[in-house]
GROMACS .gro file of C-alpha atoms in nm:
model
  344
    1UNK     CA    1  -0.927  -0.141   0.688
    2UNK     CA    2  -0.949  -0.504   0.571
    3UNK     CA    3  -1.242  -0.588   0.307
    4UNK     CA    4  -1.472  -0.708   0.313
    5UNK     CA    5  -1.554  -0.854   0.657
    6UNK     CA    6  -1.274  -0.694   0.838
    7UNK     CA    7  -1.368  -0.367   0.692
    8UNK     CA    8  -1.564  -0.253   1.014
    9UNK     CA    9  -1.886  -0.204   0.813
   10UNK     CA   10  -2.066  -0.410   0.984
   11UNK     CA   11  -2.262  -0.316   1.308
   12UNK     CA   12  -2.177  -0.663   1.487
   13UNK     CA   13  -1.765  -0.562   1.493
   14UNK     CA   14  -1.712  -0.318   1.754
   15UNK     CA   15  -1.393  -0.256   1.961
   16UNK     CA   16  -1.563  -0.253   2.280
   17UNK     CA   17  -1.561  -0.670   2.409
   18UNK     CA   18  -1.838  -0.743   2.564
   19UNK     CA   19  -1.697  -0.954   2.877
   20UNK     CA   20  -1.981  -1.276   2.821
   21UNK     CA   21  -1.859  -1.316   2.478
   22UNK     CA   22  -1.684  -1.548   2.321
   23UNK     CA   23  -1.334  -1.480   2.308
   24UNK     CA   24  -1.122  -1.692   2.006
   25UNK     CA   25  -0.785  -1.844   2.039
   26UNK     CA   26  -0.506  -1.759   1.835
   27UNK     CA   27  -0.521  -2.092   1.662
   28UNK     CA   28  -0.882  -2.055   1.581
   29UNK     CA   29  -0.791  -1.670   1.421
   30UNK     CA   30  -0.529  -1.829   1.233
   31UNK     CA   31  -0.789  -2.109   1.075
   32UNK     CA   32  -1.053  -1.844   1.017
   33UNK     CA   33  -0.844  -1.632   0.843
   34UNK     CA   34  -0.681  -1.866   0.646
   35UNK     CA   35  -0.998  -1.986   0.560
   36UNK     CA   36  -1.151  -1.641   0.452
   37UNK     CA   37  -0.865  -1.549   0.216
   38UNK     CA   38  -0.843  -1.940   0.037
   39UNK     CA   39  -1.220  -1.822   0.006
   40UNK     CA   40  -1.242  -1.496  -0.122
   41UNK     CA   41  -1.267  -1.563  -0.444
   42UNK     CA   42  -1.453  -1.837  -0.483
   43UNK     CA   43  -1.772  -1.646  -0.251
   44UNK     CA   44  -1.641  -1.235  -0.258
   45UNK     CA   45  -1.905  -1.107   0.074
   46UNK     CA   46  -2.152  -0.877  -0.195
   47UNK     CA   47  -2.228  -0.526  -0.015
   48UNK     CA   48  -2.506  -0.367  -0.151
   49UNK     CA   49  -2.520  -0.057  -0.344
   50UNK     CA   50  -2.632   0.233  -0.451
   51UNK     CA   51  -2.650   0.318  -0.761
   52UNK     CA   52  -2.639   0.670  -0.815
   53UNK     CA   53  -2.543   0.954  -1.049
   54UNK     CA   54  -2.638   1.202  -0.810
   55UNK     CA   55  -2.514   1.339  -0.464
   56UNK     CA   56  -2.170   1.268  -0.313
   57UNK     CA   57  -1.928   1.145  -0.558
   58UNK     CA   58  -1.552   1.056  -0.423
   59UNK     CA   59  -1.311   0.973  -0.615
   60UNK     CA   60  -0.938   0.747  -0.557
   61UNK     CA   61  -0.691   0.954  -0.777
   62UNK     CA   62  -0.441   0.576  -0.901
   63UNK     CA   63  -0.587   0.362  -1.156
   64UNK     CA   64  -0.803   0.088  -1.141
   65UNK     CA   65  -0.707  -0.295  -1.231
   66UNK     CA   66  -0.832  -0.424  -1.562
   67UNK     CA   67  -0.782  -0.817  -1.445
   68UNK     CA   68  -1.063  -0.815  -1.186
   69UNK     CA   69  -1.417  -0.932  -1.340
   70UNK     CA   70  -1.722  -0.668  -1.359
   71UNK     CA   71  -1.885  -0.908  -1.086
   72UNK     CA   72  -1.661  -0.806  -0.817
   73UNK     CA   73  -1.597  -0.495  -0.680
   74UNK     CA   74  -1.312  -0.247  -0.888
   75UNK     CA   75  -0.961  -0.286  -0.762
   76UNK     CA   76  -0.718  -0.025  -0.735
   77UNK     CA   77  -0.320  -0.093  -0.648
   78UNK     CA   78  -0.153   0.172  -0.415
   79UNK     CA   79   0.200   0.178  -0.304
   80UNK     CA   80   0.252   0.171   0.096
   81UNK     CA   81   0.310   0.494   0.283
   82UNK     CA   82   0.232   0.701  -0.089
   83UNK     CA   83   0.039   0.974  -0.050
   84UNK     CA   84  -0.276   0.985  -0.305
   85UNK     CA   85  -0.563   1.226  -0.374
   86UNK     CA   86  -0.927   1.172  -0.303
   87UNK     CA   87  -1.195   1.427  -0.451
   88UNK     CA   88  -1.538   1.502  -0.339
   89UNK     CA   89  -1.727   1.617  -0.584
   90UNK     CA   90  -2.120   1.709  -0.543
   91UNK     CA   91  -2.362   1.634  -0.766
   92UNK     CA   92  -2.664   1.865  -0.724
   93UNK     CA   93  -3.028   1.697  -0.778
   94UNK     CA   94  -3.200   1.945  -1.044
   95UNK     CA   95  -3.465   1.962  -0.803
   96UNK     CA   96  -3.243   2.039  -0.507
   97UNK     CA   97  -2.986   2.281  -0.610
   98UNK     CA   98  -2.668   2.310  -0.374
   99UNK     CA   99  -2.337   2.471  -0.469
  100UNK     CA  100  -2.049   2.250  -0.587
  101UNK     CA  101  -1.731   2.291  -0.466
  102UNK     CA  102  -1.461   1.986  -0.521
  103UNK     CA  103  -1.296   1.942  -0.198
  104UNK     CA  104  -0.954   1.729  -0.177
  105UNK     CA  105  -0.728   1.549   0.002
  106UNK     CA  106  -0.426   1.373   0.074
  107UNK     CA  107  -0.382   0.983   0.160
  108UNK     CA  108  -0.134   0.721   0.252
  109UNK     CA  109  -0.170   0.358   0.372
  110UNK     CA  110   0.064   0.294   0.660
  111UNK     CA  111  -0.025  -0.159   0.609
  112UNK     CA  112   0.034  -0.353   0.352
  113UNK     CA  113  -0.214  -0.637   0.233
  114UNK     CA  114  -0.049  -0.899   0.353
  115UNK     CA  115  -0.006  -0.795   0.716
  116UNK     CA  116  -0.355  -0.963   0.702
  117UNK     CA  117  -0.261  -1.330   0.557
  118UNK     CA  118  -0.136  -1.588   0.808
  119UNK     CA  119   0.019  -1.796   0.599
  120UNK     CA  120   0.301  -1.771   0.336
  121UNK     CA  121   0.227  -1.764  -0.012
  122UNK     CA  122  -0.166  -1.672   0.081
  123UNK     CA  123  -0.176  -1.387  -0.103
  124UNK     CA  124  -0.279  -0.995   0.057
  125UNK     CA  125  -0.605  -0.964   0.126
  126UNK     CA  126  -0.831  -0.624  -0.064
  127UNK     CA  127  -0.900  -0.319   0.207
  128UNK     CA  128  -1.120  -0.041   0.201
  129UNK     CA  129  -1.083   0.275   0.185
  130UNK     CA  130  -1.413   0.393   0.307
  131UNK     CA  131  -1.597   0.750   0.342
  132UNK     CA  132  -1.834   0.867   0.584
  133UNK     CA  133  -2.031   1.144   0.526
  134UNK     CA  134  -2.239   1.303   0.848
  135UNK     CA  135  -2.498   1.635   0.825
  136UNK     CA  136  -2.458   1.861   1.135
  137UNK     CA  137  -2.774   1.729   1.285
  138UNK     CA  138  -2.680   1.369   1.342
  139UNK     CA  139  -2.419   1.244   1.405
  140UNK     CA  140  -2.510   0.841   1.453
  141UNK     CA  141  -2.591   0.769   1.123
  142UNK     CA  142  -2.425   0.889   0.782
  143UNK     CA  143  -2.512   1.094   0.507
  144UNK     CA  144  -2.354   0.926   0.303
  145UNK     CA  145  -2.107   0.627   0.276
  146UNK     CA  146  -1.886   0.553  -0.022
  147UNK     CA  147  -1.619   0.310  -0.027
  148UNK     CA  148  -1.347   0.168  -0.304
  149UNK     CA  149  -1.160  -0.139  -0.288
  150UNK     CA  150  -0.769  -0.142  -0.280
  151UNK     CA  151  -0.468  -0.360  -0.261
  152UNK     CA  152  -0.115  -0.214  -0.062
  153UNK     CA  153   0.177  -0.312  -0.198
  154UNK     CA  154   0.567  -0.233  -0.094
  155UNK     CA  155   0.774   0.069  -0.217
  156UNK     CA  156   0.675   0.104  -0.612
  157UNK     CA  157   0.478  -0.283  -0.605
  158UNK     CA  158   0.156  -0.115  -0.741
  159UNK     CA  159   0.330   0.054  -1.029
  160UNK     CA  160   0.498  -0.248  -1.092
  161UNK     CA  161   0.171  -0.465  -1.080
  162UNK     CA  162   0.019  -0.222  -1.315
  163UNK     CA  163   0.290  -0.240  -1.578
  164UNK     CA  164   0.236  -0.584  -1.566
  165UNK     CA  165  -0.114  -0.647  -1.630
  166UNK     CA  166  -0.103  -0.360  -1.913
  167UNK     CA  167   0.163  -0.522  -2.111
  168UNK     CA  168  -0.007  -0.893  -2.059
  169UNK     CA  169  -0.377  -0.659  -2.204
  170UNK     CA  170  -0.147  -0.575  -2.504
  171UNK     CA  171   0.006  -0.853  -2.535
  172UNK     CA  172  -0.357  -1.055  -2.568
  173UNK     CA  173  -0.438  -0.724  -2.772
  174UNK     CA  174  -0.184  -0.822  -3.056
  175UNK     CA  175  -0.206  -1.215  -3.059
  176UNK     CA  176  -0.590  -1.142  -3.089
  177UNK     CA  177  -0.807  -1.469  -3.137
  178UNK     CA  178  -0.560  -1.634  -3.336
  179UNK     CA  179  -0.369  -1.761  -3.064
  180UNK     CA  180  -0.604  -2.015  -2.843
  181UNK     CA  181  -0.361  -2.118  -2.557
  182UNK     CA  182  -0.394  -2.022  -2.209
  183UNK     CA  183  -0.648  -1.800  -2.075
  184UNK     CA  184  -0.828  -1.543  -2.274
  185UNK     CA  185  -1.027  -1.247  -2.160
  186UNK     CA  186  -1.366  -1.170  -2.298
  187UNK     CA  187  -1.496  -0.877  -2.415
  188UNK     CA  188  -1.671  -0.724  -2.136
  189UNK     CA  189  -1.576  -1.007  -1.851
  190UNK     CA  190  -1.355  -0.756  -1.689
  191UNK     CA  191  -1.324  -0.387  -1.563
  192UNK     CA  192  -1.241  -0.134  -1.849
  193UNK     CA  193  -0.876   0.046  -1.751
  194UNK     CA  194  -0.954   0.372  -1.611
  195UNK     CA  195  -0.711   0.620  -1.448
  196UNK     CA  196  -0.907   0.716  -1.179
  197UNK     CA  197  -1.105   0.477  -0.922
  198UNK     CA  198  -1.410   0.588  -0.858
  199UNK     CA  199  -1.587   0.497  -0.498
  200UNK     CA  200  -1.918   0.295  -0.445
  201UNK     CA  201  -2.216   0.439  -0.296
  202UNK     CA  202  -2.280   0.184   0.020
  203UNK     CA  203  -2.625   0.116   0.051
  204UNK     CA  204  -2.648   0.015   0.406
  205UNK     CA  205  -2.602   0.322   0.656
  206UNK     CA  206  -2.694   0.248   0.982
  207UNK     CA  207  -2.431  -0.035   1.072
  208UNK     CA  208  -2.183   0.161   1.244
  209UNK     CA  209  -1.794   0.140   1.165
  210UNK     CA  210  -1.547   0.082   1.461
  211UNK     CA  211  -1.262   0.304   1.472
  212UNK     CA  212  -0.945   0.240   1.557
  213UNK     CA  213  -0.738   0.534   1.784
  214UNK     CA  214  -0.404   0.470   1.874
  215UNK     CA  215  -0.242   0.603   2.132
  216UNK     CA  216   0.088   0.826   2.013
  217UNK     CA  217   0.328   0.579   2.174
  218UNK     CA  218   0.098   0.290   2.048
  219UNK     CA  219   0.373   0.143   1.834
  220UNK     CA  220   0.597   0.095   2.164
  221UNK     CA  221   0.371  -0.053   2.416
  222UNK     CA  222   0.331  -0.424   2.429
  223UNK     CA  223  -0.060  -0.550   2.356
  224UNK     CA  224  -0.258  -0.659   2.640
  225UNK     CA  225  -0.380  -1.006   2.609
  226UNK     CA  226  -0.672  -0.944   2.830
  227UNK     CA  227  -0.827  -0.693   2.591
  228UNK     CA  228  -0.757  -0.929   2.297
  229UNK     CA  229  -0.923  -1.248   2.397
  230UNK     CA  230  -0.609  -1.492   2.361
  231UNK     CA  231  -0.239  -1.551   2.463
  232UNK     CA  232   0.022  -1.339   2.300
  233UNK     CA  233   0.331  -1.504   2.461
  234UNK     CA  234   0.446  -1.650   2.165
  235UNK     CA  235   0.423  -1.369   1.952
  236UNK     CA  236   0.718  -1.109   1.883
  237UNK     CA  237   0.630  -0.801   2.100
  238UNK     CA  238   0.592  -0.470   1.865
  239UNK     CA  239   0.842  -0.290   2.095
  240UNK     CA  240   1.079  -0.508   1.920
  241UNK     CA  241   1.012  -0.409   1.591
  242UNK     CA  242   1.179  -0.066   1.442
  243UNK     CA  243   0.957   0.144   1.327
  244UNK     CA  244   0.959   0.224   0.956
  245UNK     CA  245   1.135   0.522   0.952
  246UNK     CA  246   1.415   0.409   1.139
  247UNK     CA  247   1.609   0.222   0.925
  248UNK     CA  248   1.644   0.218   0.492
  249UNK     CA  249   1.730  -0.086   0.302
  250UNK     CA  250   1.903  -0.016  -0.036
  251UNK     CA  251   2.033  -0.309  -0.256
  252UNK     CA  252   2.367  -0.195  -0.419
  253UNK     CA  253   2.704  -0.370  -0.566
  254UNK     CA  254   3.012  -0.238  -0.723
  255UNK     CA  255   3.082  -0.222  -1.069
  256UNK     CA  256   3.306  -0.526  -1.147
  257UNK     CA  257   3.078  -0.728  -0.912
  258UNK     CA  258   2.720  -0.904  -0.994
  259UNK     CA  259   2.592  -0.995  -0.696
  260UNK     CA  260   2.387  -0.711  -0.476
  261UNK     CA  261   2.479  -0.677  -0.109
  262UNK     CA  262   2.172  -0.474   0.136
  263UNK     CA  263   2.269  -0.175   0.271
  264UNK     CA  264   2.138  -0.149   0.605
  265UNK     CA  265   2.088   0.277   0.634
  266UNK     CA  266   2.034   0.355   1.031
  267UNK     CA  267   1.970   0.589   1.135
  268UNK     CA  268   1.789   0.702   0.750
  269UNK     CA  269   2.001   1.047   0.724
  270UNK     CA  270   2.312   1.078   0.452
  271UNK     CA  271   2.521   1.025   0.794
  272UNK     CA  272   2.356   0.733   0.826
  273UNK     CA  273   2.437   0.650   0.463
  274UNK     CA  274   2.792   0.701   0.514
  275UNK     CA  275   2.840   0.512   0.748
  276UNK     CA  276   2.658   0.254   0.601
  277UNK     CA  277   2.884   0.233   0.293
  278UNK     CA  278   3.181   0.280   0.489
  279UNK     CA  279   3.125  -0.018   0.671
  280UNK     CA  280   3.033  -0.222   0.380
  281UNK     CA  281   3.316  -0.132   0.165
  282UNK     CA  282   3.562  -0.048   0.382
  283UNK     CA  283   3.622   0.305   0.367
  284UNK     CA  284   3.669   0.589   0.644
  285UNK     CA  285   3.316   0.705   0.637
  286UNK     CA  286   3.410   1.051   0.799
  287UNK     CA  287   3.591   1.102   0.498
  288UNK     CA  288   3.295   1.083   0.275
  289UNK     CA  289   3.227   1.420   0.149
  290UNK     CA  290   2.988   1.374  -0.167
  291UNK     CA  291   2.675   1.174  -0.196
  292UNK     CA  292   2.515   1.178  -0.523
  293UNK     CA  293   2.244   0.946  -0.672
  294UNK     CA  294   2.241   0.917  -1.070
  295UNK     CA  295   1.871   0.901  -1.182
  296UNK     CA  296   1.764   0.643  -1.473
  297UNK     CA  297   1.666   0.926  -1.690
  298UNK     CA  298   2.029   1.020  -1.644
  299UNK     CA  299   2.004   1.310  -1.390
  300UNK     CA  300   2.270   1.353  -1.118
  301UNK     CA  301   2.120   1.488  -0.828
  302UNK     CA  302   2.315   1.549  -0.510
  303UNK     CA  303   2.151   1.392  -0.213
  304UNK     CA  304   1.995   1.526   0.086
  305UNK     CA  305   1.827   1.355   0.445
  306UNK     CA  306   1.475   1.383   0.227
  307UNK     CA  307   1.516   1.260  -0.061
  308UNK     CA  308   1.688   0.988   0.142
  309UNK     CA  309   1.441   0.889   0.318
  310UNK     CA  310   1.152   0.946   0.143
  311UNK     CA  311   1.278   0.803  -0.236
  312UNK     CA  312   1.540   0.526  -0.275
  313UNK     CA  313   1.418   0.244   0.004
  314UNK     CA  314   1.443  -0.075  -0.134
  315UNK     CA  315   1.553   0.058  -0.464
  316UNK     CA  316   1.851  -0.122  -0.621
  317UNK     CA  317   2.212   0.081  -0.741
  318UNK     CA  318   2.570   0.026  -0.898
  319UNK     CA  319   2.776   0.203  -0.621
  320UNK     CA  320   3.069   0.430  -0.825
  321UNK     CA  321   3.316   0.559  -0.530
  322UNK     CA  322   3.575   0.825  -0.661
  323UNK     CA  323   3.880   0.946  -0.431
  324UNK     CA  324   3.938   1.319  -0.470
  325UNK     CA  325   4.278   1.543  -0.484
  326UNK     CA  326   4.255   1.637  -0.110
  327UNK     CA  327   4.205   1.225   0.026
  328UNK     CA  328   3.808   1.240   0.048
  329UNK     CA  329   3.566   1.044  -0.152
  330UNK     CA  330   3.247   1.047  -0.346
  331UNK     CA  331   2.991   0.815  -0.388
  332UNK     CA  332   2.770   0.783  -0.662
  333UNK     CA  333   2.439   0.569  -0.631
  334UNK     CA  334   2.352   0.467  -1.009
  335UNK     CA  335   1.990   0.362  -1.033
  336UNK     CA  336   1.943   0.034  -1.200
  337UNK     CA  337   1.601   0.033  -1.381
  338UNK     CA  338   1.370  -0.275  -1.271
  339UNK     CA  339   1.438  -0.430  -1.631
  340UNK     CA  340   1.785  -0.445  -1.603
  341UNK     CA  341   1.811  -0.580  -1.227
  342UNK     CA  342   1.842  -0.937  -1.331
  343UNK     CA  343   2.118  -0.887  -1.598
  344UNK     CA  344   2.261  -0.575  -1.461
   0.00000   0.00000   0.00000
């Protein structure tokens, strides 16, 4: 859910329009929005906390960002659609003992952070990934509430963006305070590096959240202005969009060539694959009996419909295709490290 504002904390966002309200036009949306993430940084909405060793402790298993400041909330990057563990752990009050047992589960992010900016080059706005804990006697307000802050990026973005800022920490590491050109972090202006991410304890309970429940065939069904308060006639119904796992998108090229070509994968299967290459290259795709995928640690693996669709979208590959003794062929995806991309 979008953070801060969007987050649905806050008891005056509910789902439910009241019919005397105001209702905003697209423009206006557009403006506001714009407007909050230009602004973000410059006033960050402050929720108020709890600070707490005790009780419910949850916990984001990715690692945290050491380029946000201690003012502002931790940031964690997380990879769209990848699935990540979050621990409950209970910490007993010594004067109100309770048995401990870490419970655990399994997350994924189906947005990415900029589905939320307007504009180009605005950049993706944080979420939240936010906890609510209820007793069995009520049911209006929680327990307990624990959030942590997160940024969504595409396949493998958030290991990318962590590689990043580590090697510009050691880089500053190494030049020390010798070296007084461009910006330099002080000690203790930003978030220690820390594997896990660790939630806040929310201090304010009794603001409801508003859910979202879509319908199964949500995905397929075109919006109702009505419900939404402004015209969507000039926007691209989502009936027209594929859904995700429809299609793959692989970047490959051959050999003696340089340039990459996309490989459009539909439907996301290793038929689907051959007949993708076939097309692109020219060959009888029928007649493509062998799909393997050479790892960058040097594995060759041969392929299946899962590991096609579930590990090499948007990844980029040297394409090897070999004709055997009985007229086939097979093709060899060769994974091109992110290093070697440019100059590969």
């Amino acid at each position: 859910m979008p953070s801060p504002v969007d987050s649905g904390i806050g008891g005056d966002m509910s789902l439910i329009v009241n019919p005397k309200e105001e209702f905003f036009t697209s423009e206006s949306l557009i403006e506001r929005s714009t407007e909050r993430a230009l602004s973000h940084r410059d006033s960050p909405v402050i929720i108020p906390k709890l600070h707490n060793a005790l009780g419910f402790q949850y916990v984001l298993e990715a690692p945290i960002s050491t380029s946000i400041r201690k003012e502002d909330d931790r940031m964690t990057y997380v990879n769209k659609g990848q699935f990540y563990t979050v621990s409950l752990d209970y910490i007993p009050d010594p004067m109100k003992p309770l048995k401990n047992v870490t419970v655990k589960i399994s997350i994924a992010v189906q947005c990415l952070s900029t589905d939320f900016s307007n504009q180009k080059g605005v950049k993706g706005l944080p979420l939240h990934v936010q906890i609510d804990t209820y007793d069995g006697e009520n049911d209006k307000i929680p327990f307990h509430r624990g959030y942590c802050q997160i940024k969504v990026f595409c396949d493998k973005g958030a290991n990318r963006k962590m590689l990043h800022e580590n090697r510009r920490d050691e880089k500053r590491r190494i030049q020390g305070g010798g070296n007084l050109s461009g910006r330099k972090k002080s000690d203790g202006e930003f978030h220690e590096g820390c594997d896990r991410s660790e939630f806040y304890h929310m201090k304010e309970l009794d603001k409801p959240a508003a859910l979202f429940n879509a319908p199964d065939d949500y995905d397929r069904t075109y919006l109702d202005p009505q419900t939404l308060g402004y015209d969507l006639s000039d926007m691209e119904p989502m009936v027209k969009r594929p859904r995700p796992s429809e299609r793959l998108m692989l970047y490959v090229r051959k050999r003696d060539e340089q340039i990459y070509m996309p490989l459009h994968v539909v439907p996301p299967s290793l038929v689907g694959l051959a007949q993708a290459i076939g097309n692109k290259f020219g060959i009888d795709s029928d007649k493509i009996t062998g799909l393997f995928k050479r790892c960058a640690k040097g594995a060759t693996v041969r392929m299946d419909d899962e590991m096609l669709r579930h590990y090499v979208n948007e990844d980029t590959f040297v394409l090897d295709v070999e004709s055997n003794d009985d007229g086939s062929f097979s093709a060899t995806l060769i994974e091109v490290p992110p290093q070697y991309q440019s100059t590969a």
